[in-house]
Amino acid sequence: MAKCPKCGEEVAKPIKTWVLAPKGRKGVKIGLFQCSNGHYFRAKVE
Ligand SMILES: [Zn+2]
């Protein structure tokens, strides 16, 4: 679940996810979300 930073709507499922892993650090899973108002945003996925 992620919240759109523009309109505050909550989006349950990301369109896609990937792992962001800086060298020597533990990776963070990032998701690309789209709310029903058409905003795209990235957020950390649990
Ligand atoms: Zn939105």
XYZ file of C-alpha atoms and ligand atoms in Angstrom:
47
model
C 0.000 0.000 0.000
C 1.358 3.385 -0.989
C -0.050 6.888 -0.864
C -0.026 9.185 -3.884
C 1.994 12.315 -2.959
C -0.140 14.483 -5.261
C -3.706 13.566 -4.333
C -3.290 11.365 -1.262
C -5.036 8.371 -2.728
C -3.907 4.963 -1.549
C -2.859 2.429 -4.157
C -2.771 -1.224 -3.185
C -0.604 -2.767 -5.867
C 2.420 -1.454 -7.751
C 2.593 -1.669 -11.553
C 6.114 -2.951 -11.227
C 8.742 -3.432 -8.570
C 12.507 -3.601 -8.540
C 15.269 -3.751 -5.979
C 17.408 -0.701 -5.429
C 20.702 -1.891 -4.009
C 23.483 0.635 -3.481
C 26.913 -0.941 -3.273
C 27.624 -2.513 0.085
C 24.141 -1.812 1.385
C 21.037 -3.865 1.790
C 18.619 -3.531 -1.096
C 15.341 -1.712 -0.824
C 12.348 -2.832 -2.846
C 10.831 0.030 -4.817
C 7.461 -0.058 -6.533
C 6.056 2.078 -9.340
C 2.451 2.963 -8.554
C -0.309 4.686 -10.459
C -3.327 6.125 -8.683
C -6.761 6.354 -10.300
C -6.139 10.039 -11.090
C -3.283 9.060 -13.386
C -0.361 10.102 -11.193
C 2.716 7.930 -11.263
C 4.943 7.745 -8.217
C 7.561 5.533 -6.676
C 7.431 4.251 -3.139
C 9.154 1.722 -0.974
C 7.415 -1.648 -0.936
C 7.273 -3.636 2.320
Zn -2.749 10.803 -7.390
